[in-house]
Amino acid sequence: MNYHKADEFIRAVQTLGENRLYIAGAGKYGEFLGQYFDKHKILWEGYADKRTLLQEVNGKTVYAYNQLDVDGYYVISTCNYKNEIAEELKNAGIRPERIISYDNPELIYELYADWIDWKKYTRRLEAFRVLHEGRRCFIIGNGPSLRLQDLERLKQEISFGANTIYALYTHTAWRPTYYCAWDPVFCKEMMSEKESMLRLTEGCEAAFTSLFNDAIKYRDDADMKNLYYMRPIHKLEDNGLPVFSGDCAECVYTSGTITYGMLQMAVYMGFREIYLLGVDCSYSMEVHNDNTVTQTDMINHMDILEEEERRFYDATFDRYGVSSITYIDQHRLGYQAAREYAESHGIKIYNATRGGKL
């Protein structure tokens, strides 16, 4: 059973009555759906998730696929991977008529509006529209080609940095003008405590993250005025390329890498020259669209970043059973979409990275 409208989706769940209900997918959308069900007194039993080390979310048990209740009903929490999750459920013995899904990325935000007046916060991004009209900026990737000396030369430039770039703060006076992070696992680990949040944003003029990340709890805190929230959406054009946003206050589209989001923000801010530095587009483990996996001896980051990344991913693997995996074809399609958008709008994007595959 697949739905497009929020009211039909929720009505289908409510009509299950006394049947045992589970949420398939214990990520951020799954967490929110559990909270929504609790608020509206919809009874549910727990989660189904392929991450076998994940045992509890929202106070509910997380069941591995070999533990599933074949007589239960399963609500797939995300439309981005609904086909893959549905297939996994069916392989685990769940009948198709007991699987409930949705195909509209806007649906989850309709439900989220019942929880938080999120448009109030995304509208704050309008302050950045053409703020830097006609200027240039640097988008910093955390690739192995990046050098601390590069950052020192950029202290007077406007720049974007992301994720574990904060590990370099003790080694350089450079700080990104704008810091970005929205990977749900990274943000759950690094934004759950304000002390960590302040470390990430130290010396930055503004920080950007997803509405669905843990940092949403700081939305009204007086000491977090420089924290802004984006609405990420996964959507493809008819040609298969991800959509490129012309209005980041409305939404920012995803393509598997936060660099794609930073490119959209840079364009929204009015930059006409955008330089990519340290965006090697080379990773130690790359998953392709056909599910084949390529592994190399490539070190994902310079030594300092690699050490921090390893510490982070070791901790997340112990908790969630997942590590750093890159969906490389999604990345490449995003860069292609960004190039085509830039060329059609008179914007120059330069790859200033040493080597790499980009």
Short mmCIF file of C-alpha atoms in Angstrom, two decimals, residues 32-264:
data_model
loop_
_atom_site.label_atom_id
_atom_site.label_comp_id
_atom_site.label_asym_id
_atom_site.label_seq_id
_atom_site.Cartn_x
_atom_site.Cartn_y
_atom_site.Cartn_z
CA PHE A 32 10.03 11.45 14.00
CA LEU A 33 7.27 9.07 12.86
CA GLY A 34 7.52 7.30 16.21
CA GLN A 35 7.10 10.63 18.01
CA TYR A 36 4.18 11.52 15.74
CA PHE A 37 2.46 8.18 16.44
CA ASP A 38 2.93 8.67 20.19
CA LYS A 39 1.52 12.20 20.06
CA HIS A 40 -1.57 11.02 18.16
CA LYS A 41 -1.97 7.88 20.27
CA ILE A 42 -1.27 5.48 17.40
CA LEU A 43 -0.05 2.26 19.00
CA TRP A 44 3.14 0.76 17.59
CA GLU A 45 5.52 -1.96 18.70
CA GLY A 46 9.00 -0.94 17.58
CA TYR A 47 11.37 -0.58 14.63
CA ALA A 48 12.68 -2.83 11.88
CA ASP A 49 16.18 -1.94 10.71
CA LYS A 50 19.07 -3.70 9.00
CA ARG A 51 21.60 -2.17 11.41
CA THR A 52 21.94 -5.14 13.72
CA LEU A 53 23.85 -3.26 16.44
CA LEU A 54 21.08 -0.70 16.86
CA GLN A 55 18.96 -1.94 19.75
CA GLU A 56 16.69 0.91 20.88
CA VAL A 57 15.33 4.19 19.51
CA ASN A 58 12.64 6.37 21.10
CA GLY A 59 12.47 3.85 23.93
CA LYS A 60 11.36 1.17 21.43
CA THR A 61 13.12 -2.05 20.47
CA VAL A 62 14.83 -2.17 17.08
CA TYR A 63 14.37 -5.59 15.45
CA ALA A 64 16.79 -7.02 12.91
CA TYR A 65 15.29 -8.47 9.74
CA ASN A 66 15.71 -12.02 10.99
CA GLN A 67 13.59 -11.16 14.05
CA LEU A 68 10.57 -9.64 12.33
CA ASP A 69 6.97 -10.34 13.27
CA VAL A 70 5.53 -11.70 10.00
CA ASP A 71 1.99 -10.97 11.17
CA GLY A 72 2.72 -7.30 11.84
CA TYR A 73 2.30 -4.27 9.59
CA TYR A 74 5.30 -2.18 8.59
CA VAL A 75 5.35 1.56 7.81
CA ILE A 76 8.37 2.53 5.73
CA SER A 77 9.72 5.76 7.22
CA THR A 78 11.31 7.29 4.11
CA CYS A 79 10.32 7.56 0.46
CA ASN A 80 13.97 7.90 -0.63
CA TYR A 81 14.69 4.21 -0.10
CA LYS A 82 11.18 2.77 0.03
CA ASN A 83 11.77 0.25 -2.75
CA GLU A 84 14.94 -1.11 -1.16
CA ILE A 85 13.33 -1.33 2.30
CA ALA A 86 10.18 -2.95 0.87
CA GLU A 87 12.31 -5.57 -0.86
CA GLU A 88 14.21 -6.28 2.35
CA LEU A 89 10.94 -6.68 4.25
CA LYS A 90 9.55 -9.05 1.63
CA ASN A 91 12.76 -11.08 1.73
CA ALA A 92 12.24 -11.33 5.50
CA GLY A 93 8.81 -12.88 4.96
CA ILE A 94 6.55 -9.81 5.22
CA ARG A 95 3.66 -9.94 2.74
CA PRO A 96 3.35 -6.91 0.40
CA GLU A 97 -0.15 -6.04 1.66
CA ARG A 98 1.33 -5.55 5.14
CA ILE A 99 3.81 -2.89 3.96
CA ILE A 100 2.76 0.78 4.00
CA SER A 101 4.86 3.39 2.18
CA TYR A 102 4.68 6.86 0.63
CA ASP A 103 6.17 8.32 -2.55
CA ASN A 104 5.97 12.05 -1.85
CA PRO A 105 8.98 13.71 -0.14
CA GLU A 106 6.71 16.59 0.93
CA LEU A 107 4.54 14.23 2.99
CA ILE A 108 6.97 13.90 5.87
CA TYR A 109 7.18 17.70 6.12
CA GLU A 110 3.39 17.99 6.24
CA LEU A 111 3.49 15.72 9.28
CA TYR A 112 6.50 17.56 10.71
CA ALA A 113 4.53 20.82 10.64
CA ASP A 114 2.26 19.22 13.23
CA TRP A 115 5.31 19.02 15.48
CA ILE A 116 7.30 22.18 14.68
CA ASP A 117 6.46 25.31 12.71
CA TRP A 118 9.50 24.57 10.58
CA LYS A 119 8.81 27.19 7.89
CA LYS A 120 9.45 29.83 10.55
CA TYR A 121 13.05 28.62 10.69
CA THR A 122 13.78 27.91 7.02
CA ARG A 123 12.56 31.40 6.14
CA ARG A 124 15.52 32.78 8.09
CA LEU A 125 17.71 31.65 5.18
CA GLU A 126 16.24 34.49 3.12
CA ALA A 127 18.76 36.75 4.86
CA PHE A 128 21.47 35.12 2.69
CA ARG A 129 19.80 35.62 -0.68
CA VAL A 130 22.34 37.42 -2.97
CA LEU A 131 24.20 38.54 0.17
CA HIS A 132 27.51 38.17 -1.71
CA GLU A 133 26.31 39.13 -5.18
CA GLY A 134 29.10 38.98 -7.76
CA ARG A 135 31.83 37.83 -5.37
CA ARG A 136 33.89 34.62 -5.24
CA CYS A 137 34.05 31.90 -2.62
CA PHE A 138 35.88 28.67 -1.84
CA ILE A 139 34.14 25.39 -0.99
CA ILE A 140 36.49 23.19 1.03
CA GLY A 141 36.30 19.41 0.78
CA ASN A 142 38.02 17.14 3.26
CA GLY A 143 39.92 15.17 0.62
CA PRO A 144 43.50 13.89 0.96
CA SER A 145 44.85 16.61 -1.36
CA LEU A 146 43.90 19.40 1.07
CA ARG A 147 46.80 21.10 2.87
CA LEU A 148 46.82 23.27 5.97
CA GLN A 149 48.81 25.81 3.95
CA ASP A 150 45.88 26.07 1.56
CA LEU A 151 43.60 27.13 4.39
CA GLU A 152 46.09 29.68 5.69
CA ARG A 153 45.99 31.38 2.28
CA LEU A 154 42.19 31.59 2.47
CA LYS A 155 41.87 33.48 5.76
CA GLN A 156 40.71 36.60 3.93
CA GLU A 157 38.39 34.73 1.57
CA ILE A 158 34.78 33.66 2.02
CA SER A 159 34.71 29.89 2.40
CA PHE A 160 32.47 26.95 3.19
CA GLY A 161 33.57 23.94 5.27
CA ALA A 162 31.79 20.83 6.46
CA ASN A 163 31.70 17.90 8.86
CA THR A 164 35.07 17.03 10.43
CA ILE A 165 36.81 20.16 9.14
CA TYR A 166 36.60 21.33 12.78
CA ALA A 167 39.49 18.94 13.54
CA LEU A 168 41.80 21.43 11.84
CA TYR A 169 40.81 24.38 14.04
CA THR A 170 43.65 23.73 16.51
CA HIS A 171 46.17 23.74 13.66
CA THR A 172 45.21 26.88 11.75
CA ALA A 173 43.81 30.35 12.32
CA TRP A 174 41.52 29.80 9.31
CA ARG A 175 37.84 29.20 9.94
CA PRO A 176 35.16 28.61 7.34
CA THR A 177 32.86 31.58 6.97
CA TYR A 178 30.02 29.07 6.72
CA TYR A 179 29.95 25.63 8.32
CA CYS A 180 27.59 22.90 7.05
CA ALA A 181 26.56 19.46 8.33
CA TRP A 182 23.43 17.43 7.78
CA ASP A 183 24.43 13.75 7.67
CA PRO A 184 22.00 12.29 10.25
CA VAL A 185 24.49 9.95 11.94
CA PHE A 186 27.22 12.59 12.11
CA CYS A 187 24.82 15.20 13.46
CA LYS A 188 23.34 12.84 16.03
CA GLU A 189 26.79 12.23 17.43
CA MET A 190 28.17 15.76 17.14
CA MET A 191 25.17 18.02 17.71
CA SER A 192 23.43 16.33 20.62
CA GLU A 193 25.41 18.40 23.15
CA LYS A 194 25.72 22.18 22.96
CA GLU A 195 29.42 22.05 23.83
CA SER A 196 30.06 20.03 20.67
CA MET A 197 27.78 22.31 18.70
CA LEU A 198 29.76 25.37 19.74
CA ARG A 199 32.99 23.63 18.79
CA LEU A 200 31.69 22.94 15.27
CA THR A 201 30.69 26.56 14.72
CA GLU A 202 33.66 28.24 16.43
CA GLY A 203 34.70 31.35 14.53
CA CYS A 204 32.10 30.89 11.77
CA GLU A 205 29.61 33.54 10.76
CA ALA A 206 26.84 30.98 10.30
CA ALA A 207 26.22 27.24 10.40
CA PHE A 208 23.68 25.30 8.34
CA THR A 209 22.09 21.95 9.15
CA SER A 210 18.98 19.92 8.43
CA LEU A 211 15.60 20.48 10.07
CA PHE A 212 15.54 16.80 11.03
CA ASN A 213 18.88 16.75 12.84
CA ASP A 214 19.37 16.86 16.61
CA ALA A 215 20.39 20.53 16.40
CA ILE A 216 16.73 21.46 15.91
CA LYS A 217 16.45 21.57 19.71
CA TYR A 218 18.60 24.72 19.70
CA ARG A 219 16.26 26.57 17.32
CA ASP A 220 15.19 29.20 19.85
CA ASP A 221 18.36 29.40 21.96
CA ALA A 222 19.71 32.93 22.22
CA ASP A 223 23.34 31.76 22.01
CA MET A 224 22.71 29.86 18.75
CA LYS A 225 21.52 32.76 16.61
CA ASN A 226 24.03 31.87 13.90
CA LEU A 227 22.52 28.38 13.44
CA TYR A 228 20.24 28.03 10.39
CA TYR A 229 18.06 25.14 9.24
CA MET A 230 17.63 23.75 5.74
CA ARG A 231 14.89 21.54 4.37
CA PRO A 232 16.65 18.76 2.44
CA ILE A 233 14.70 17.06 -0.36
CA HIS A 234 15.76 14.21 -2.64
CA LYS A 235 14.29 14.73 -6.11
CA LEU A 236 15.46 13.97 -9.63
CA GLU A 237 14.90 15.77 -12.92
CA ASP A 238 13.51 13.83 -15.89
CA ASN A 239 17.10 13.33 -17.10
CA GLY A 240 18.01 11.54 -13.87
CA LEU A 241 20.09 14.38 -12.42
CA PRO A 242 19.27 15.71 -8.95
CA VAL A 243 17.37 18.99 -8.88
CA PHE A 244 19.48 22.08 -8.13
CA SER A 245 17.70 24.55 -5.86
CA GLY A 246 17.18 28.14 -6.93
CA ASP A 247 15.68 29.01 -3.53
CA CYS A 248 17.44 27.50 -0.52
CA ALA A 249 14.90 29.07 1.85
CA GLU A 250 12.36 26.76 0.20
CA CYS A 251 14.53 23.62 0.10
CA VAL A 252 18.00 22.28 -0.66
CA TYR A 253 18.27 19.15 -2.80
CA THR A 254 20.51 16.19 -1.98
CA SER A 255 22.89 14.03 -4.02
CA GLY A 256 24.78 12.03 -1.42
CA THR A 257 27.40 14.68 -0.59
CA ILE A 258 27.12 17.84 1.46
CA THR A 259 29.26 19.60 -1.15
CA TYR A 260 26.17 19.63 -3.37
CA GLY A 261 24.26 21.49 -0.66
CA MET A 262 27.12 23.98 -0.22
CA LEU A 263 27.14 24.63 -3.97
CA GLN A 264 23.44 25.45 -3.87
#
